[in-house]
Coordinates of C-alpha atoms in Angstrom, one line a residue:
M1 CA 219.5 153.2 94.4
L2 CA 218.2 152.0 91.6
G3 CA 216.7 148.7 93.5
D4 CA 214.9 151.2 96.1
L5 CA 213.2 152.9 92.9
G6 CA 212.6 149.8 90.9
T7 CA 210.7 148.3 93.8
A8 CA 208.8 151.8 94.2
S9 CA 207.8 151.6 90.8
L10 CA 206.7 148.1 91.6
T11 CA 204.9 149.7 94.4
V12 CA 202.7 152.3 92.1
G13 CA 202.2 150.0 89.4
L14 CA 200.1 147.8 92.1
F15 CA 198.3 150.5 93.0
S16 CA 197.6 151.9 89.7
A17 CA 196.1 148.9 88.9
V18 CA 194.0 148.1 92.2
L19 CA 192.6 151.6 91.5
A20 CA 191.9 151.1 88.0
V21 CA 190.2 148.0 88.8
L22 CA 188.0 150.8 90.9
L23 CA 187.6 153.1 88.5
W24 CA 186.6 151.3 85.8
L25 CA 184.1 149.2 87.6
R26 CA 182.7 152.1 88.8
V27 CA 182.1 153.2 84.9
A28 CA 180.5 149.9 84.3
L29 CA 177.8 150.5 87.0
L30 CA 177.3 154.0 87.3
G31 CA 178.2 155.3 83.7
A32 CA 180.8 157.4 85.0
A33 CA 183.5 159.3 83.7
S34 CA 186.1 157.1 82.2
R35 CA 189.2 159.6 81.9
P36 CA 190.0 158.9 85.5
A37 CA 190.3 154.7 84.8
R38 CA 192.3 155.3 81.4
L39 CA 194.5 157.6 83.9
A40 CA 194.7 154.7 85.9
S41 CA 195.8 152.3 83.3
A42 CA 198.3 155.0 82.0
G43 CA 199.9 154.6 86.0
A44 CA 199.9 151.3 85.6
L45 CA 201.9 151.6 82.3
L46 CA 203.9 153.7 82.8
A47 CA 205.2 152.1 86.4
A48 CA 206.1 148.7 83.8
A49 CA 208.2 150.6 81.7
A50 CA 209.5 152.8 84.7
A51 CA 210.7 148.7 86.2
C52 CA 211.8 147.7 83.0
G53 CA 214.0 151.1 82.1
L54 CA 215.4 150.8 86.0
L55 CA 216.3 147.2 85.5
E56 CA 218.0 147.4 81.9
A57 CA 219.7 150.8 83.8
A58 CA 221.3 148.1 86.8
L59 CA 221.7 145.5 83.9
V60 CA 223.5 148.1 81.4
G61 CA 225.4 150.1 84.2
H62 CA 226.6 146.5 86.1
D63 CA 225.0 147.4 89.4
F64 CA 225.6 144.0 91.0
S65 CA 223.7 145.5 94.4
V66 CA 221.1 144.5 92.5
R67 CA 219.9 141.1 93.0
F68 CA 218.7 140.3 89.3
V69 CA 221.9 141.6 88.0
A70 CA 224.0 139.8 90.7
E71 CA 222.5 136.7 89.4
N72 CA 222.1 137.4 85.7
G73 CA 224.7 140.2 84.5
G74 CA 228.1 140.1 83.5
R75 CA 231.1 142.1 82.3
H76 CA 232.2 139.8 80.3
V77 CA 228.7 140.4 78.4
P78 CA 227.9 141.7 75.3
V79 CA 225.6 144.7 75.0
Y80 CA 223.3 143.5 73.6
Y81 CA 222.8 140.2 75.3
T82 CA 223.5 142.4 78.5
I83 CA 220.1 144.2 77.2
T84 CA 218.2 141.2 76.3
S85 CA 219.4 139.7 79.9
L86 CA 216.2 141.6 81.3
W87 CA 214.4 138.4 80.2
S88 CA 216.6 135.7 80.0
A89 CA 215.4 134.7 84.1
M90 CA 212.2 134.6 85.6
D91 CA 211.8 137.7 87.4
G92 CA 213.5 140.0 84.8
S93 CA 211.0 138.6 82.0
L94 CA 207.9 139.1 84.7
L95 CA 208.7 142.9 84.2
L96 CA 208.4 142.3 80.2
W97 CA 205.3 140.5 81.0
L98 CA 203.7 143.5 82.7
L99 CA 205.0 145.8 80.4
I100 CA 202.8 143.9 77.4
L101 CA 200.0 143.7 79.2
C102 CA 199.6 146.9 80.6
G103 CA 200.6 148.0 76.4
Y104 CA 197.2 146.2 76.0
G105 CA 195.3 147.4 78.8
A106 CA 195.8 151.5 77.4
L107 CA 195.4 150.2 74.1
L108 CA 192.2 149.1 74.8
A109 CA 191.0 151.5 77.4
R110 CA 191.5 153.8 74.3
R111 CA 189.7 152.2 71.6
R112 CA 186.1 152.6 70.4
A113 CA 183.8 150.5 71.8
P114 CA 180.6 150.1 73.7
D115 CA 181.1 152.3 77.0
R116 CA 179.6 149.1 79.0
L117 CA 181.5 146.4 77.2
R118 CA 184.9 148.2 77.6
A119 CA 184.6 149.4 81.3
Y120 CA 183.9 145.4 81.9
A121 CA 186.5 144.1 79.8
M122 CA 188.6 146.5 81.6
V123 CA 188.0 145.7 84.7
V124 CA 189.5 141.9 83.7
V125 CA 192.0 142.8 82.4
S126 CA 192.9 145.3 85.4
V127 CA 192.7 142.3 87.5
V128 CA 194.9 140.4 85.7
T129 CA 197.3 143.3 85.8
T130 CA 197.2 143.4 90.0
L131 CA 197.8 139.7 89.9
F132 CA 200.5 139.7 88.1
F133 CA 202.0 143.0 89.4
A134 CA 201.2 141.4 92.7
L135 CA 203.2 138.5 92.1
S136 CA 206.7 140.3 90.7
A137 CA 206.7 142.9 93.8
F138 CA 205.9 140.4 96.6
A139 CA 207.2 137.1 95.3
A140 CA 209.8 137.6 92.0
D141 CA 211.1 141.5 92.7
P142 CA 214.2 141.6 90.9
F143 CA 215.2 144.7 92.9
Q144 CA 216.5 143.3 96.4
A145 CA 219.2 144.1 97.6
V146 CA 222.6 141.8 97.8
H147 CA 224.8 142.0 100.6
P148 CA 227.9 142.2 100.0
V149 CA 227.7 143.2 96.5
P150 CA 229.6 141.4 94.1
L151 CA 232.5 142.4 91.7
D152 CA 231.1 140.5 88.8
G153 CA 228.4 138.5 87.7
P154 CA 228.1 135.0 85.7
G155 CA 225.7 136.5 83.0
P156 CA 222.7 134.9 81.4
N157 CA 222.4 131.0 80.7
P158 CA 225.4 130.9 77.6
L159 CA 222.5 129.1 75.7
L160 CA 220.7 132.6 76.0
Q161 CA 224.3 134.3 74.3
Q162 CA 224.6 132.4 71.2
H163 CA 221.8 133.9 68.7
P164 CA 220.6 137.3 67.9
A165 CA 217.2 135.9 68.1
M166 CA 217.3 136.0 72.1
G167 CA 216.1 139.8 71.2
V168 CA 212.7 139.0 69.4
H169 CA 211.6 135.2 69.9
P170 CA 210.9 136.1 73.6
P171 CA 209.0 139.7 72.8
L172 CA 207.0 137.9 69.9
L173 CA 206.2 135.5 72.1
Y174 CA 204.7 137.3 75.2
A175 CA 203.0 139.7 72.6
G176 CA 201.0 136.7 71.5
Y177 CA 200.3 135.0 74.6
L178 CA 199.1 138.7 76.2
G179 CA 197.4 139.6 73.2
M180 CA 194.7 136.8 74.4
V181 CA 193.9 138.6 77.3
I182 CA 191.5 141.1 75.4
P183 CA 189.1 138.5 73.8
F184 CA 189.2 136.9 77.3
A185 CA 188.3 140.2 78.8
L186 CA 185.4 140.6 76.2
A187 CA 184.2 137.4 76.7
L188 CA 183.4 137.8 80.2
A189 CA 182.4 141.5 79.5
A190 CA 179.6 140.4 76.9
P191 CA 176.9 138.7 79.4
L192 CA 177.6 141.7 81.7
A193 CA 177.5 144.5 79.4
G194 CA 173.8 143.7 78.3
R195 CA 173.0 144.8 74.7
A196 CA 176.2 146.2 74.3
G197 CA 177.9 142.7 75.0
R198 CA 175.9 141.1 71.5
D199 CA 178.9 142.4 69.2
W200 CA 181.9 141.2 71.6
V201 CA 183.3 138.7 68.4
R202 CA 183.6 141.7 66.0
V203 CA 185.4 143.8 68.9
A204 CA 187.5 141.0 69.8
R205 CA 188.8 139.7 66.4
P206 CA 191.0 141.9 65.8
W207 CA 192.9 141.8 68.6
A208 CA 192.4 138.0 68.2
V209 CA 194.2 138.5 64.9
A210 CA 197.2 140.5 66.5
A211 CA 198.2 138.1 68.9
W212 CA 197.7 135.1 66.7
A213 CA 200.2 136.6 64.0
T214 CA 202.5 137.6 66.6
L215 CA 202.1 134.5 68.4
T216 CA 202.9 132.4 65.0
A217 CA 206.1 134.4 64.9
G218 CA 207.5 133.7 68.0
I219 CA 206.5 130.1 67.6
A220 CA 208.4 130.2 64.4
V221 CA 211.7 132.4 65.3
G222 CA 211.8 129.9 68.2
A223 CA 211.7 126.7 66.3
W224 CA 214.6 128.2 64.3
W225 CA 216.4 129.7 67.3
S226 CA 216.1 126.1 68.7
Y227 CA 217.4 124.7 65.2
A228 CA 220.5 127.1 65.1
V229 CA 221.9 126.6 68.7
L230 CA 221.1 123.7 70.0
G231 CA 223.1 121.3 67.8
W232 CA 221.1 118.3 67.8
G233 CA 219.8 119.8 64.3
G234 CA 216.2 119.7 65.1
Y235 CA 213.4 122.4 65.2
W236 CA 210.3 120.9 67.7
A237 CA 211.2 118.2 70.0
W238 CA 207.5 118.8 71.7
D239 CA 209.2 119.7 74.7
P240 CA 206.3 120.3 77.4
V241 CA 207.1 124.5 76.7
E242 CA 207.1 124.4 73.3
N243 CA 203.7 122.7 73.4
A244 CA 202.7 125.3 76.2
S245 CA 203.7 128.0 73.2
L246 CA 201.2 125.9 70.6
L247 CA 197.8 125.3 72.6
P248 CA 196.7 128.2 72.4
W249 CA 197.9 129.2 69.2
L250 CA 195.8 126.0 68.2
T251 CA 192.7 127.4 70.0
A252 CA 193.3 131.1 68.9
T253 CA 193.1 129.3 65.4
A254 CA 190.1 128.0 65.7
F255 CA 188.4 131.4 67.4
L256 CA 189.3 133.1 63.9
H257 CA 187.4 130.8 61.9
T258 CA 184.6 130.5 64.1
S259 CA 184.3 134.0 64.7
L260 CA 184.0 134.7 60.7
G261 CA 181.3 137.1 59.9
G262 CA 180.6 138.0 63.9
G263 CA 179.9 134.7 64.8
R264 CA 177.0 135.3 65.9
S265 CA 175.5 132.1 65.3
R266 CA 178.4 129.9 67.1
E267 CA 178.3 132.3 70.2
R268 CA 179.0 129.3 72.5
W269 CA 182.2 128.3 70.8
N270 CA 183.3 132.1 70.2
T271 CA 183.4 132.3 74.0
T272 CA 184.8 129.1 74.9
L273 CA 187.9 129.5 72.5
A274 CA 188.6 132.9 73.6
C275 CA 188.0 131.7 76.9
G276 CA 190.5 128.7 76.4
S277 CA 192.8 130.4 74.8
F278 CA 193.9 132.7 77.6
L279 CA 193.3 130.2 79.8
L280 CA 195.8 128.1 78.0
V281 CA 198.5 131.0 78.2
L282 CA 198.3 131.1 82.0
L283 CA 198.6 126.9 82.3
G284 CA 201.6 128.1 80.1
T285 CA 202.8 130.4 82.2
F286 CA 202.9 128.2 85.1
L287 CA 204.3 125.7 83.6
T288 CA 207.4 128.2 82.7
R289 CA 207.6 129.8 85.4
S290 CA 207.0 127.1 87.9
G291 CA 209.4 124.5 87.8
A292 CA 207.1 122.0 87.2
V293 CA 208.3 120.8 84.0
A294 CA 212.2 119.9 82.8
S295 CA 212.9 121.5 80.5
V296 CA 216.0 123.6 78.6
H297 CA 213.3 126.2 78.0
A298 CA 211.6 126.4 81.0
F299 CA 212.7 128.4 84.4
T300 CA 213.9 126.9 87.5
E301 CA 211.9 125.8 90.6
S302 CA 210.4 129.1 92.2
P303 CA 207.8 130.0 94.7
L304 CA 205.8 131.2 92.0
G305 CA 204.5 128.1 91.2
P306 CA 201.3 127.4 93.8
L307 CA 200.5 131.7 93.2
L308 CA 200.2 130.9 89.2
L309 CA 198.6 127.4 89.6
G310 CA 195.9 129.5 91.8
F311 CA 195.7 132.3 90.0
V312 CA 195.4 129.1 86.8
L313 CA 192.4 128.1 88.7
L314 CA 190.6 131.4 90.2
A315 CA 190.9 132.5 85.8
V316 CA 189.0 129.1 85.0
L317 CA 186.5 129.5 87.9
S318 CA 185.6 133.0 87.1
A319 CA 184.9 131.8 83.1
T320 CA 183.1 129.3 83.9
V321 CA 180.8 131.3 86.4
L322 CA 180.7 134.2 84.1
T323 CA 180.1 133.1 80.7
G324 CA 178.1 130.1 82.2
R325 CA 175.1 132.7 82.8
N326 CA 172.4 131.7 80.4
R327 CA 171.7 133.9 77.3
P328 CA 169.3 133.3 74.8
A329 CA 171.1 131.8 71.6
P330 CA 171.1 134.6 68.5
P331 CA 168.7 132.9 65.8
G332 CA 170.9 130.6 63.8
P333 CA 170.2 130.2 59.5
G334 CA 169.4 126.2 60.5
R335 CA 171.4 123.7 60.1
A336 CA 174.1 124.0 57.1
P337 CA 174.2 121.9 54.5
L338 CA 177.1 118.9 54.6
L339 CA 179.1 120.3 51.7
S340 CA 179.4 124.2 53.0
R341 CA 181.2 126.7 54.5
R342 CA 179.7 126.2 57.3
T343 CA 180.1 122.7 58.2
A344 CA 183.9 123.2 56.9
V345 CA 184.5 126.0 59.7
L346 CA 182.4 123.8 62.6
V347 CA 185.0 121.1 61.4
N348 CA 188.1 123.1 62.0
A349 CA 187.0 124.4 65.0
V350 CA 186.2 120.4 66.2
L351 CA 189.8 119.5 65.2
L352 CA 192.2 121.9 66.0
V353 CA 190.4 121.8 69.6
T354 CA 191.1 117.8 69.6
V355 CA 194.5 118.8 68.2
A356 CA 195.4 120.9 71.4
A357 CA 193.3 118.5 73.9
V358 CA 196.0 115.5 72.6
V359 CA 198.4 118.0 73.3
L360 CA 197.3 119.0 76.0
I361 CA 196.8 115.6 77.6
G362 CA 200.6 114.7 76.7
T363 CA 201.9 117.7 78.5
V364 CA 200.1 117.6 81.4
L365 CA 200.1 113.6 82.7
P366 CA 203.3 113.8 83.7
L367 CA 202.7 116.0 86.5
L368 CA 199.4 114.1 87.2
T369 CA 200.9 110.6 87.3
E370 CA 203.7 111.5 89.7
P371 CA 202.0 111.7 92.8
L372 CA 200.1 108.6 92.0
T373 CA 203.4 106.9 91.1
G374 CA 205.7 108.6 93.1
A375 CA 207.9 109.1 90.2
R376 CA 207.5 111.2 86.9
S377 CA 206.5 109.0 83.5
S378 CA 207.3 110.9 79.8
V379 CA 205.7 111.4 77.1
G380 CA 207.6 110.9 73.7
P381 CA 207.7 112.4 70.7
G382 CA 205.9 108.7 69.3
Y383 CA 202.5 109.8 71.4
Y384 CA 202.4 113.0 69.5
Q385 CA 203.1 111.6 66.0
R386 CA 200.1 108.9 66.5
T387 CA 197.9 111.4 67.6
A388 CA 198.7 114.7 66.9
V389 CA 200.2 114.7 63.3
P390 CA 197.4 112.1 61.5
L391 CA 195.1 115.1 62.7
A392 CA 197.3 118.0 61.9
V393 CA 196.9 116.1 57.9
V394 CA 193.1 116.1 58.1
L395 CA 193.1 119.7 59.0
L396 CA 195.8 120.7 56.1
L397 CA 193.2 118.9 53.8
L398 CA 190.6 120.8 55.1
A399 CA 192.2 123.9 54.3
G400 CA 192.3 123.3 50.7
V401 CA 188.6 122.1 50.6
T402 CA 187.4 125.3 52.5
P403 CA 188.2 127.6 49.6
A404 CA 186.1 126.0 47.0
L405 CA 183.1 125.9 49.7
W406 CA 182.9 130.1 49.1
V407 CA 180.0 129.5 46.5
R408 CA 177.0 127.7 46.9
D409 CA 176.5 125.5 43.8
R410 CA 177.5 122.0 45.1
A411 CA 178.3 121.1 41.9
T412 CA 180.8 123.8 41.1
A413 CA 182.6 123.7 44.2
L414 CA 183.1 119.7 43.4
R415 CA 184.7 120.7 39.8
R416 CA 187.0 123.0 42.0
L417 CA 188.5 120.1 44.0
A418 CA 188.8 118.4 40.9
L419 CA 192.1 119.7 40.0
P420 CA 193.5 120.1 43.4
G421 CA 192.5 116.6 43.9
I422 CA 194.0 115.0 40.6
V423 CA 197.7 117.0 41.6
G424 CA 197.6 115.8 45.1
L425 CA 197.0 111.7 44.1
A426 CA 199.7 112.5 41.4
T427 CA 201.9 113.3 43.7
V428 CA 201.2 110.9 46.0
A429 CA 202.0 108.5 43.8
T430 CA 204.7 110.0 41.7
V431 CA 206.4 110.7 45.1
G432 CA 205.6 107.1 46.6
L433 CA 207.0 105.3 43.4
L434 CA 210.4 107.4 43.2
S435 CA 211.5 107.5 47.4
R436 CA 208.8 105.7 49.4
P437 CA 208.9 108.2 52.4
G438 CA 206.4 106.5 54.5
P439 CA 202.7 106.9 54.9
A440 CA 202.6 110.0 57.4
A441 CA 205.5 111.9 54.8
L442 CA 203.3 110.7 51.8
T443 CA 200.1 112.1 52.9
A444 CA 201.3 115.4 53.8
F445 CA 203.0 115.6 50.7
G446 CA 199.7 114.8 48.6
A447 CA 198.0 116.9 51.5
A448 CA 200.3 119.7 50.6
A449 CA 200.0 119.7 47.0
F450 CA 196.0 119.6 46.8
V451 CA 196.4 122.6 49.5
L452 CA 198.7 124.3 47.0
T453 CA 196.8 123.7 43.6
G454 CA 193.7 124.5 45.2
L455 CA 194.9 127.9 46.2
L456 CA 196.4 128.5 42.5
T457 CA 193.3 127.9 40.9
E458 CA 191.3 130.4 43.2
V459 CA 193.8 133.3 42.4
T460 CA 193.9 132.4 38.9
A461 CA 189.7 132.3 38.9
R462 CA 189.0 135.3 40.6
R463 CA 191.7 138.4 40.3
R464 CA 189.6 140.3 42.8
R465 CA 189.3 138.9 45.9
P466 CA 188.7 140.6 49.1
G467 CA 191.9 141.0 52.0
R468 CA 190.7 138.4 54.2
A469 CA 190.5 135.8 51.3
W470 CA 194.2 136.8 50.1
A471 CA 195.4 136.4 54.1
A472 CA 193.7 133.1 54.1
A473 CA 195.6 131.6 51.1
L474 CA 198.9 133.5 52.3
A475 CA 198.1 131.4 55.7
H476 CA 197.2 128.7 54.3
A477 CA 199.8 128.0 52.1
G478 CA 201.9 128.8 54.5
L479 CA 200.7 126.0 56.6
A480 CA 201.2 123.8 53.0
L481 CA 205.0 124.7 53.1
V482 CA 205.3 123.9 56.7
A483 CA 203.9 120.5 56.4
V484 CA 206.3 119.5 52.9
G485 CA 209.4 121.2 55.3
V486 CA 208.1 118.9 58.2
A487 CA 207.6 115.5 56.0
G488 CA 210.6 116.4 54.3
S489 CA 213.4 117.0 56.9
S490 CA 211.2 114.1 58.5
A491 CA 211.2 111.3 56.3
Y492 CA 214.4 112.2 54.2
G493 CA 216.8 113.9 57.0
Q494 CA 219.9 111.6 57.8
A495 CA 223.0 111.9 60.1
D496 CA 225.9 110.0 61.6
E497 CA 228.2 110.8 65.0
R498 CA 231.4 109.0 64.9
T499 CA 234.7 110.0 66.4
V500 CA 237.1 110.6 63.6
R501 CA 241.0 111.1 63.9
V502 CA 242.7 114.4 61.8
G503 CA 242.4 113.6 58.2
E504 CA 240.0 111.2 58.2
T505 CA 236.3 111.4 57.0
L506 CA 232.8 111.3 57.7
R507 CA 230.3 111.1 54.9
V508 CA 226.3 111.1 55.1
S509 CA 224.7 110.8 51.8
D510 CA 226.5 112.9 49.2
V511 CA 228.4 114.9 51.6
S512 CA 231.4 114.3 53.3
V513 CA 233.2 116.2 56.0
R514 CA 237.4 115.9 56.4
L515 CA 238.9 116.8 60.0
V516 CA 242.0 119.6 59.1
S517 CA 242.7 120.1 62.8
V518 CA 241.1 121.1 66.5
H519 CA 242.5 124.1 68.4
R520 CA 241.7 125.8 71.6
S521 CA 241.5 129.1 72.6
L522 CA 240.3 131.8 75.1
D523 CA 237.4 134.2 74.3
E524 CA 235.8 136.6 76.5
G525 CA 236.9 134.4 79.5
R526 CA 235.6 130.8 78.1
M527 CA 237.7 128.2 76.2
V528 CA 236.6 127.9 73.2
V529 CA 237.4 124.7 71.1
R530 CA 237.2 124.8 67.3
A531 CA 237.3 121.9 64.5
T532 CA 238.4 123.2 61.4
T533 CA 236.9 120.8 58.6
E534 CA 236.6 120.8 55.0
L535 CA 233.1 120.1 53.8
S536 CA 232.4 118.8 50.4
G537 CA 229.0 118.5 48.9
S538 CA 227.0 119.2 45.4
G539 CA 230.3 119.7 43.5
T540 CA 231.7 122.3 46.2
T541 CA 234.2 122.1 49.0
R542 CA 234.4 124.6 51.7
T543 CA 235.5 125.1 55.3
A544 CA 233.2 124.8 58.3
T545 CA 234.5 125.4 61.8
P546 CA 231.9 124.1 64.5
A547 CA 232.9 124.7 68.3
L548 CA 232.1 124.2 71.6
R549 CA 231.8 126.5 74.2
Y550 CA 232.7 126.2 78.0
D551 CA 231.6 128.9 80.5
P552 CA 233.0 128.4 83.7
A553 CA 230.7 131.1 85.6
R554 CA 228.3 128.6 84.8
D555 CA 230.3 125.6 84.2
T556 CA 227.9 124.9 80.9
A557 CA 229.6 123.8 77.7
V558 CA 227.5 124.6 74.3
T559 CA 227.7 123.9 71.3
V560 CA 228.0 126.2 68.3
P561 CA 226.9 124.2 65.2
A562 CA 228.3 124.9 61.4
I563 CA 224.8 125.3 59.3
S564 CA 225.4 125.6 55.5
S565 CA 221.9 125.8 54.0
G566 CA 220.8 125.9 50.4
P567 CA 217.5 126.3 48.5
R568 CA 217.0 122.3 48.7
R569 CA 218.7 121.1 51.9
D570 CA 221.1 122.4 55.0
T571 CA 224.4 120.6 55.6
Y572 CA 224.1 120.7 60.0
L573 CA 228.0 120.0 61.4
T574 CA 228.5 119.9 65.1
L575 CA 231.1 119.1 67.6
I576 CA 230.3 116.9 70.0
A577 CA 233.6 116.1 72.2
V578 CA 237.3 116.2 71.6
A579 CA 240.5 114.6 72.7
E580 CA 242.9 116.3 74.9
D581 CA 246.0 116.3 72.7
G582 CA 243.9 117.6 69.7
G583 CA 244.3 114.8 67.6
S584 CA 240.6 113.4 67.7
A585 CA 236.6 114.7 67.7
T586 CA 233.5 113.6 67.5
L587 CA 231.6 114.7 64.9
R588 CA 228.0 115.0 64.5
L589 CA 227.3 115.6 60.1
A590 CA 223.4 115.9 58.9
V591 CA 221.8 116.3 55.9
N592 CA 218.3 117.9 56.3
P593 CA 216.5 117.9 53.4
L594 CA 213.8 121.0 52.5
V595 CA 214.1 122.2 56.1
G596 CA 214.2 126.0 54.9
L597 CA 210.0 125.3 54.1
I598 CA 209.6 125.5 57.5
W599 CA 211.1 129.1 57.9
L600 CA 209.1 129.7 54.5
G601 CA 206.0 128.6 55.5
G602 CA 205.7 130.5 59.1
A603 CA 206.7 133.8 57.7
L604 CA 203.9 133.5 55.2
I605 CA 201.4 132.2 57.8
T606 CA 202.5 135.6 60.0
V607 CA 201.8 137.7 56.5
G608 CA 198.7 135.8 56.6
G609 CA 197.6 137.4 60.0
L610 CA 199.4 140.8 59.1
T611 CA 197.8 141.4 55.9
A612 CA 194.3 140.5 57.9
L613 CA 194.7 142.7 60.4
A614 CA 195.4 145.2 58.1
G615 CA 192.1 144.6 55.9
T616 CA 190.9 144.7 59.4
A617 CA 192.2 148.2 59.9
R618 CA 191.3 149.7 57.0
S619 CA 187.3 147.7 56.7
R620 CA 186.6 150.1 60.1
R621 CA 184.1 152.8 59.2
P622 CA 182.1 155.0 61.1
R623 CA 178.7 154.2 61.3
R624 CA 175.7 156.5 61.6
T625 CA 175.6 158.7 64.7
E626 CA 173.9 157.6 67.4
P627 CA 173.5 158.3 71.7
A628 CA 176.8 157.5 73.1
D629 CA 175.6 155.2 75.2
R630 CA 173.9 153.1 72.2
R631 CA 176.7 153.4 70.0
E632 CA 177.8 149.8 68.8
P633 CA 180.9 148.6 67.7
V634 CA 182.9 149.4 64.6
G635 CA 181.9 146.5 62.4
V636 CA 185.1 144.4 61.2
P637 CA 184.3 142.2 58.9
A638 CA 185.6 138.3 59.1

């Protein structure tokens, strides 16, 4: 019953999306009333919500006659992870994807914007919605019936049942990904809308800020989740699917900079970056859901691969044709001085796009070389450390230079850079003499000190600052903290892995762990092996209990590390293996300095994005009354 209703909801959603395309096209071409088109978009949203609700009901009710529940549900799974298992596999996650996509479309349909611009943009959004509804209905229908009906299911991947971030990370990531569709749609709609499309950047910028902030939060939560669950003590491995989330973040960051002040003098940059961000989202979707890359984050190989690849190529072709139309470039203010805010913004955009290109090459190169050589090559972290990391440090330095360039007088700008420069050099000299962390980490420490000192100087010098300046300060401060956390944990982190017998001790730096006992137990049908240890360091002794959990339904063993977090460092203890007689265990002990700054920095960057979004909402003021068909978009100061 639930399966039939779910399939019907996908059919209704597909029909509503196709109808929305036609009705919004009618509004754009003929100036017809938009109410029927808005109702069609709302119908697609309701259908997506119904599909998600029905699949959730099937999961919670353990209706194993539904294929998705039979493959990913289980009576032994806790309620929280039963609910979040909706997005634990490809077919269910596509429903969440559709729900968020339709939600963005319904919001844009109700927003005040030039009618033709909004109508053409809604045509684009509705086409994207139609294609994803078609994928779900014809190639990835989670409501297919199962015969015979099993008595129980294996539950979701055990790794997805180890941490509450499972309920937060994917929705945030999807909200960030799909928010990019609105700037993309507006960029494609602008040349078709004529005069109404001239200020598309001002309309698109708040949507880009919201998408960027949620994507930032999703990436930060994902890094924290990996750190807490995977058991190797890392937070970023340059995994292809991790890179797939970073790529649109980089280009969206560039768009937020080039769109400052409406970006009329950087029209081509804005169009390219707005389109590129969503095209990279589609590429990431292909990588994640096609099985093209091997990753702990990716879904298994599926029939969606060729369809998604065709969708990516269609989107690239459409963006090239529509945005490549010859449009008169808006008059610019002329060549900017070398030491100016305009120059800094453009250099920033170039660097961000360059980093994105470097990461993109490393991500897709194995896919391109396999058909030619017959073997899949691999691009390791060393490639990114030699190419992307130096560019990221330059970007960090530029984040410290830009605030001083708000003043027009060059002498004043140079004076404002003097103190941060001195502090940055002093930091490099002091840290280099005391600890010798290596050139990359040393440069990152100096750049972070330069940025933080410059921001502090600006805050104390100007008590009254516009909201966008506070937002930028928070985001840049967060970026500096992330740089310190990454550099510190990479340069000073220590680890050792060894098999120890009960009563023996493993030591790393000034931290030691003594194995007290090993015991086995059954926990909700899973075999759990726990090692009780005494962890000593910094004058304290406490008990730590890392574990291994074996899930027979999935034939998978997962580690449950014991993490002790402090203001200066984390102590990370992992149980790797145990002897059959319980007399010994293989332990990995890691000391990760300053890693907490990464989570704090990610939170500050997200707060900076939300602050910018709140300031944008407050600054929206109605303009003088004009005829409905010529009303300009509400101005959004950058």
